């Protein structure tokens, strides 16, 4: 595995390998969720590049940029064992300069859901991913469905900016109790960790109710009550049922709709997100 830290090193490597490049952008602190993206890329591409860069532009002023786990030595060993071709781990100065002026903004998708609580977050993601795509020039890039809104934003970015890159969405990897894997889970105490399963349980609760009603307002009301009663320590930020493509709320479930339930909540002050594709059985029509 080549360990690349500068744009020049990455470009030189990229020129040698020609096509067949799969790219997995990460912020490090790798867990099974990331590794599932890497394994998928290894299966589908001749060369797999992973980037590790904790992107300051996607963190708000009061967010956890400074506290975000940085475990480069361990991550490097894990990736080496998996057999990737190259790891790109640049410094902040390699990616940004104080004179930078370009900003990438998605006018609608960036401002919905997580974007309305984390102002500027998705624009910061779009900017760094654009820079990384330009440097790596991958044929495919891999994003986890756990951050479903992020995956949709990247798909839109690639389509509107005409990048010849196939975006591959990889299903969320979960702990045995259903908690979605996330680097931020490490912030939780054992008590908080036990509460954190509330997000997935609430999503499953919605799915279990789907055969009984097609009205999303009813589903959401019952699911909020379930969450408050069963997990009183969890502070809900939002719970929504949206169309998978537009991410706009839907009022009525039908078999032709592609509904997805989205949730964000705080556990011990740690912000967690999750989502679930909803299956609409014929008898709910
Ligand atoms: O999902 C992440 O880890 C980050 O948002 C990404 C895509 C690596 C951009 O910094």
GROMACS .gro file of C-alpha atoms in nm, residues 27-275:
model
  249
   27UNK     CA    1  -1.255   1.095   0.794
   28UNK     CA    2  -1.073   0.801   0.953
   29UNK     CA    3  -1.150   0.635   1.291
   30UNK     CA    4  -1.241   0.342   1.071
   31UNK     CA    5  -1.503   0.088   1.178
   32UNK     CA    6  -1.679  -0.204   1.007
   33UNK     CA    7  -1.902   0.040   0.818
   34UNK     CA    8  -1.600   0.195   0.645
   35UNK     CA    9  -1.441  -0.145   0.593
   36UNK     CA   10  -1.753  -0.269   0.413
   37UNK     CA   11  -1.710   0.020   0.165
   38UNK     CA   12  -1.345  -0.071   0.119
   39UNK     CA   13  -1.420  -0.441   0.067
   40UNK     CA   14  -1.685  -0.357  -0.191
   41UNK     CA   15  -1.440  -0.136  -0.376
   42UNK     CA   16  -1.173  -0.407  -0.364
   43UNK     CA   17  -1.420  -0.649  -0.521
   44UNK     CA   18  -1.521  -0.414  -0.802
   45UNK     CA   19  -1.202  -0.230  -0.897
   46UNK     CA   20  -0.843  -0.309  -0.987
   47UNK     CA   21  -0.718  -0.031  -0.759
   48UNK     CA   22  -0.871   0.101  -0.437
   49UNK     CA   23  -0.775   0.437  -0.288
   50UNK     CA   24  -0.896   0.543   0.057
   51UNK     CA   25  -0.865   0.900   0.182
   52UNK     CA   26  -0.850   0.999   0.547
   53UNK     CA   27  -0.910   1.367   0.605
   54UNK     CA   28  -1.104   1.525   0.891
   55UNK     CA   29  -1.257   1.804   0.687
   56UNK     CA   30  -1.279   2.127   0.893
   57UNK     CA   31  -1.525   2.286   0.648
   58UNK     CA   32  -1.804   2.042   0.730
   59UNK     CA   33  -1.804   2.109   1.106
   60UNK     CA   34  -1.999   2.395   1.261
   61UNK     CA   35  -1.834   2.628   1.516
   62UNK     CA   36  -1.981   2.438   1.813
   63UNK     CA   37  -1.934   2.091   1.670
   64UNK     CA   38  -1.678   1.820   1.743
   65UNK     CA   39  -1.402   1.899   1.489
   66UNK     CA   40  -1.126   1.915   1.753
   67UNK     CA   41  -1.260   1.618   1.945
   68UNK     CA   42  -1.322   1.399   1.638
   69UNK     CA   43  -1.129   1.070   1.685
   70UNK     CA   44  -0.800   1.063   1.493
   71UNK     CA   45  -0.648   0.713   1.477
   72UNK     CA   46  -0.427   0.727   1.169
   73UNK     CA   47  -0.173   0.459   1.272
   74UNK     CA   48  -0.446   0.207   1.349
   75UNK     CA   49  -0.643   0.297   1.034
   76UNK     CA   50  -0.330   0.263   0.824
   77UNK     CA   51  -0.266  -0.088   0.958
   78UNK     CA   52  -0.628  -0.194   0.895
   79UNK     CA   53  -0.616  -0.070   0.536
   80UNK     CA   54  -0.278  -0.229   0.472
   81UNK     CA   55  -0.421  -0.564   0.590
   82UNK     CA   56  -0.721  -0.529   0.359
   83UNK     CA   57  -0.483  -0.482   0.067
   84UNK     CA   58  -0.579  -0.142  -0.076
   85UNK     CA   59  -0.349   0.015  -0.334
   86UNK     CA   60  -0.312   0.361  -0.180
   87UNK     CA   61  -0.402   0.566   0.126
   88UNK     CA   62  -0.422   0.943   0.081
   89UNK     CA   63  -0.394   1.125   0.415
   90UNK     CA   64  -0.327   1.493   0.342
   91UNK     CA   65  -0.273   1.777   0.587
   92UNK     CA   66  -0.524   2.062   0.600
   93UNK     CA   67  -0.279   2.284   0.404
   94UNK     CA   68  -0.274   2.035   0.115
   95UNK     CA   69  -0.650   2.072   0.070
   96UNK     CA   70  -0.725   2.431   0.170
   97UNK     CA   71  -0.547   2.763   0.149
   98UNK     CA   72  -0.643   3.085   0.329
   99UNK     CA   73  -0.687   3.244  -0.019
  100UNK     CA   74  -0.950   2.989  -0.129
  101UNK     CA   75  -1.267   3.143  -0.271
  102UNK     CA   76  -1.460   2.858  -0.430
  103UNK     CA   77  -1.762   2.730  -0.242
  104UNK     CA   78  -1.991   2.453  -0.362
  105UNK     CA   79  -2.352   2.486  -0.259
  106UNK     CA   80  -2.658   2.274  -0.322
  107UNK     CA   81  -2.952   2.508  -0.297
  108UNK     CA   82  -3.221   2.262  -0.186
  109UNK     CA   83  -3.078   1.922  -0.088
  110UNK     CA   84  -2.812   2.076   0.140
  111UNK     CA   85  -3.067   2.266   0.340
  112UNK     CA   86  -3.310   1.986   0.424
  113UNK     CA   87  -3.309   1.768   0.737
  114UNK     CA   88  -2.955   1.746   0.879
  115UNK     CA   89  -2.867   2.049   0.668
  116UNK     CA   90  -3.123   2.266   0.846
  117UNK     CA   91  -2.965   2.187   1.184
  118UNK     CA   92  -2.602   2.178   1.069
  119UNK     CA   93  -2.586   2.493   0.859
  120UNK     CA   94  -2.316   2.474   0.592
  121UNK     CA   95  -2.236   2.111   0.673
  122UNK     CA   96  -2.328   1.961   0.337
  123UNK     CA   97  -2.173   2.249   0.144
  124UNK     CA   98  -1.848   2.167   0.327
  125UNK     CA   99  -1.891   1.800   0.235
  126UNK     CA  100  -1.963   1.889  -0.129
  127UNK     CA  101  -1.652   2.109  -0.143
  128UNK     CA  102  -1.410   1.851  -0.006
  129UNK     CA  103  -1.559   1.568  -0.210
  130UNK     CA  104  -1.528   1.781  -0.526
  131UNK     CA  105  -1.162   1.850  -0.448
  132UNK     CA  106  -1.098   1.482  -0.372
  133UNK     CA  107  -1.277   1.366  -0.688
  134UNK     CA  108  -1.063   1.606  -0.893
  135UNK     CA  109  -0.744   1.472  -0.738
  136UNK     CA  110  -0.828   1.101  -0.734
  137UNK     CA  111  -1.032   1.092  -1.059
  138UNK     CA  112  -1.193   0.764  -0.960
  139UNK     CA  113  -1.415   0.548  -1.180
  140UNK     CA  114  -1.633   0.455  -0.883
  141UNK     CA  115  -1.677   0.612  -0.539
  142UNK     CA  116  -1.833   0.446  -0.237
  143UNK     CA  117  -2.065   0.607   0.021
  144UNK     CA  118  -2.249   0.449   0.312
  145UNK     CA  119  -2.627   0.467   0.329
  146UNK     CA  120  -2.606   0.555   0.697
  147UNK     CA  121  -2.569   0.916   0.590
  148UNK     CA  122  -2.840   0.888   0.330
  149UNK     CA  123  -2.872   1.262   0.267
  150UNK     CA  124  -2.498   1.286   0.207
  151UNK     CA  125  -2.514   1.000  -0.045
  152UNK     CA  126  -2.800   1.171  -0.233
  153UNK     CA  127  -2.608   1.500  -0.234
  154UNK     CA  128  -2.301   1.334  -0.382
  155UNK     CA  129  -2.515   1.164  -0.647
  156UNK     CA  130  -2.662   1.503  -0.740
  157UNK     CA  131  -2.319   1.668  -0.742
  158UNK     CA  132  -2.178   1.404  -0.976
  159UNK     CA  133  -2.476   1.428  -1.207
  160UNK     CA  134  -2.486   1.810  -1.226
  161UNK     CA  135  -2.111   1.859  -1.256
  162UNK     CA  136  -2.085   1.580  -1.519
  163UNK     CA  137  -1.831   1.373  -1.328
  164UNK     CA  138  -1.773   1.039  -1.505
  165UNK     CA  139  -1.790   0.865  -1.167
  166UNK     CA  140  -2.030   0.591  -1.063
  167UNK     CA  141  -2.154   0.646  -0.708
  168UNK     CA  142  -2.206   0.320  -0.524
  169UNK     CA  143  -2.427   0.330  -0.216
  170UNK     CA  144  -2.342   0.062   0.040
  171UNK     CA  145  -2.594  -0.057   0.304
  172UNK     CA  146  -2.550   0.051   0.666
  173UNK     CA  147  -2.351  -0.186   0.888
  174UNK     CA  148  -2.509  -0.234   1.229
  175UNK     CA  149  -2.404  -0.357   1.573
  176UNK     CA  150  -2.578  -0.680   1.684
  177UNK     CA  151  -2.854  -0.476   1.858
  178UNK     CA  152  -2.916  -0.269   1.544
  179UNK     CA  153  -2.723   0.052   1.626
  180UNK     CA  154  -2.575   0.191   1.305
  181UNK     CA  155  -2.195   0.192   1.320
  182UNK     CA  156  -2.050   0.542   1.353
  183UNK     CA  157  -1.722   0.692   1.467
  184UNK     CA  158  -1.927   0.906   1.708
  185UNK     CA  159  -2.057   0.598   1.894
  186UNK     CA  160  -1.722   0.597   2.074
  187UNK     CA  161  -1.827   0.916   2.260
  188UNK     CA  162  -2.108   0.727   2.441
  189UNK     CA  163  -2.092   0.588   2.794
  190UNK     CA  164  -2.226   0.231   2.843
  191UNK     CA  165  -2.556   0.384   2.956
  192UNK     CA  166  -2.574   0.611   2.650
  193UNK     CA  167  -2.476   0.321   2.427
  194UNK     CA  168  -2.776   0.125   2.557
  195UNK     CA  169  -3.006   0.422   2.477
  196UNK     CA  170  -2.857   0.479   2.132
  197UNK     CA  171  -3.038   0.177   1.991
  198UNK     CA  172  -3.351   0.397   2.018
  199UNK     CA  173  -3.294   0.535   1.669
  200UNK     CA  174  -3.305   0.199   1.495
  201UNK     CA  175  -3.586   0.072   1.720
  202UNK     CA  176  -3.796   0.377   1.626
  203UNK     CA  177  -3.735   0.317   1.255
  204UNK     CA  178  -3.831  -0.049   1.296
  205UNK     CA  179  -4.141   0.058   1.488
  206UNK     CA  180  -4.248   0.270   1.191
  207UNK     CA  181  -4.194  -0.022   0.954
  208UNK     CA  182  -4.403  -0.248   1.180
  209UNK     CA  183  -4.690   0.005   1.170
  210UNK     CA  184  -4.687   0.049   0.791
  211UNK     CA  185  -4.938  -0.232   0.724
  212UNK     CA  186  -5.185  -0.050   0.953
  213UNK     CA  187  -5.180   0.295   0.796
  214UNK     CA  188  -5.057   0.474   0.487
  215UNK     CA  189  -5.071   0.817   0.645
  216UNK     CA  190  -4.722   0.925   0.739
  217UNK     CA  191  -4.854   1.184   0.990
  218UNK     CA  192  -5.008   0.896   1.189
  219UNK     CA  193  -4.693   0.685   1.163
  220UNK     CA  194  -4.472   0.970   1.280
  221UNK     CA  195  -4.700   1.065   1.570
  222UNK     CA  196  -4.708   0.707   1.700
  223UNK     CA  197  -4.334   0.665   1.653
  224UNK     CA  198  -4.259   0.985   1.847
  225UNK     CA  199  -4.477   0.863   2.134
  226UNK     CA  200  -4.295   0.527   2.128
  227UNK     CA  201  -3.956   0.700   2.140
  228UNK     CA  202  -4.049   0.932   2.427
  229UNK     CA  203  -4.201   0.651   2.634
  230UNK     CA  204  -3.936   0.386   2.572
  231UNK     CA  205  -3.624   0.604   2.555
  232UNK     CA  206  -3.688   0.915   2.765
  233UNK     CA  207  -3.318   1.014   2.770
  234UNK     CA  208  -3.300   1.043   2.391
  235UNK     CA  209  -3.359   1.394   2.252
  236UNK     CA  210  -3.519   1.377   1.910
  237UNK     CA  211  -3.402   1.632   1.654
  238UNK     CA  212  -3.614   1.520   1.361
  239UNK     CA  213  -3.808   1.219   1.241
  240UNK     CA  214  -3.940   1.220   0.886
  241UNK     CA  215  -4.067   0.996   0.608
  242UNK     CA  216  -3.938   1.115   0.273
  243UNK     CA  217  -3.918   1.020  -0.089
  244UNK     CA  218  -3.579   0.851  -0.141
  245UNK     CA  219  -3.497   1.052  -0.449
  246UNK     CA  220  -3.609   1.408  -0.367
  247UNK     CA  221  -3.586   1.373   0.014
  248UNK     CA  222  -3.912   1.572   0.033
  249UNK     CA  223  -4.166   1.455   0.292
  250UNK     CA  224  -4.441   1.226   0.169
  251UNK     CA  225  -4.790   1.222   0.313
  252UNK     CA  226  -4.920   0.891   0.181
  253UNK     CA  227  -4.732   0.565   0.139
  254UNK     CA  228  -4.803   0.367  -0.173
  255UNK     CA  229  -4.636   0.069  -0.333
  256UNK     CA  230  -4.507   0.291  -0.608
  257UNK     CA  231  -4.347   0.540  -0.367
  258UNK     CA  232  -3.994   0.483  -0.243
  259UNK     CA  233  -4.028   0.593   0.117
  260UNK     CA  234  -3.742   0.619   0.362
  261UNK     CA  235  -3.768   0.707   0.730
  262UNK     CA  236  -3.495   0.942   0.855
  263UNK     CA  237  -3.406   1.014   1.216
  264UNK     CA  238  -3.157   1.235   1.403
  265UNK     CA  239  -3.136   1.244   1.781
  266UNK     CA  240  -2.904   1.332   2.066
  267UNK     CA  241  -2.788   1.076   2.321
  268UNK     CA  242  -2.574   1.222   2.604
  269UNK     CA  243  -2.521   1.526   2.380
  270UNK     CA  244  -2.390   1.310   2.094
  271UNK     CA  245  -2.573   1.361   1.765
  272UNK     CA  246  -2.663   1.032   1.595
  273UNK     CA  247  -2.844   0.967   1.267
  274UNK     CA  248  -3.003   0.666   1.102
  275UNK     CA  249  -3.252   0.578   0.827
   0.00000   0.00000   0.00000
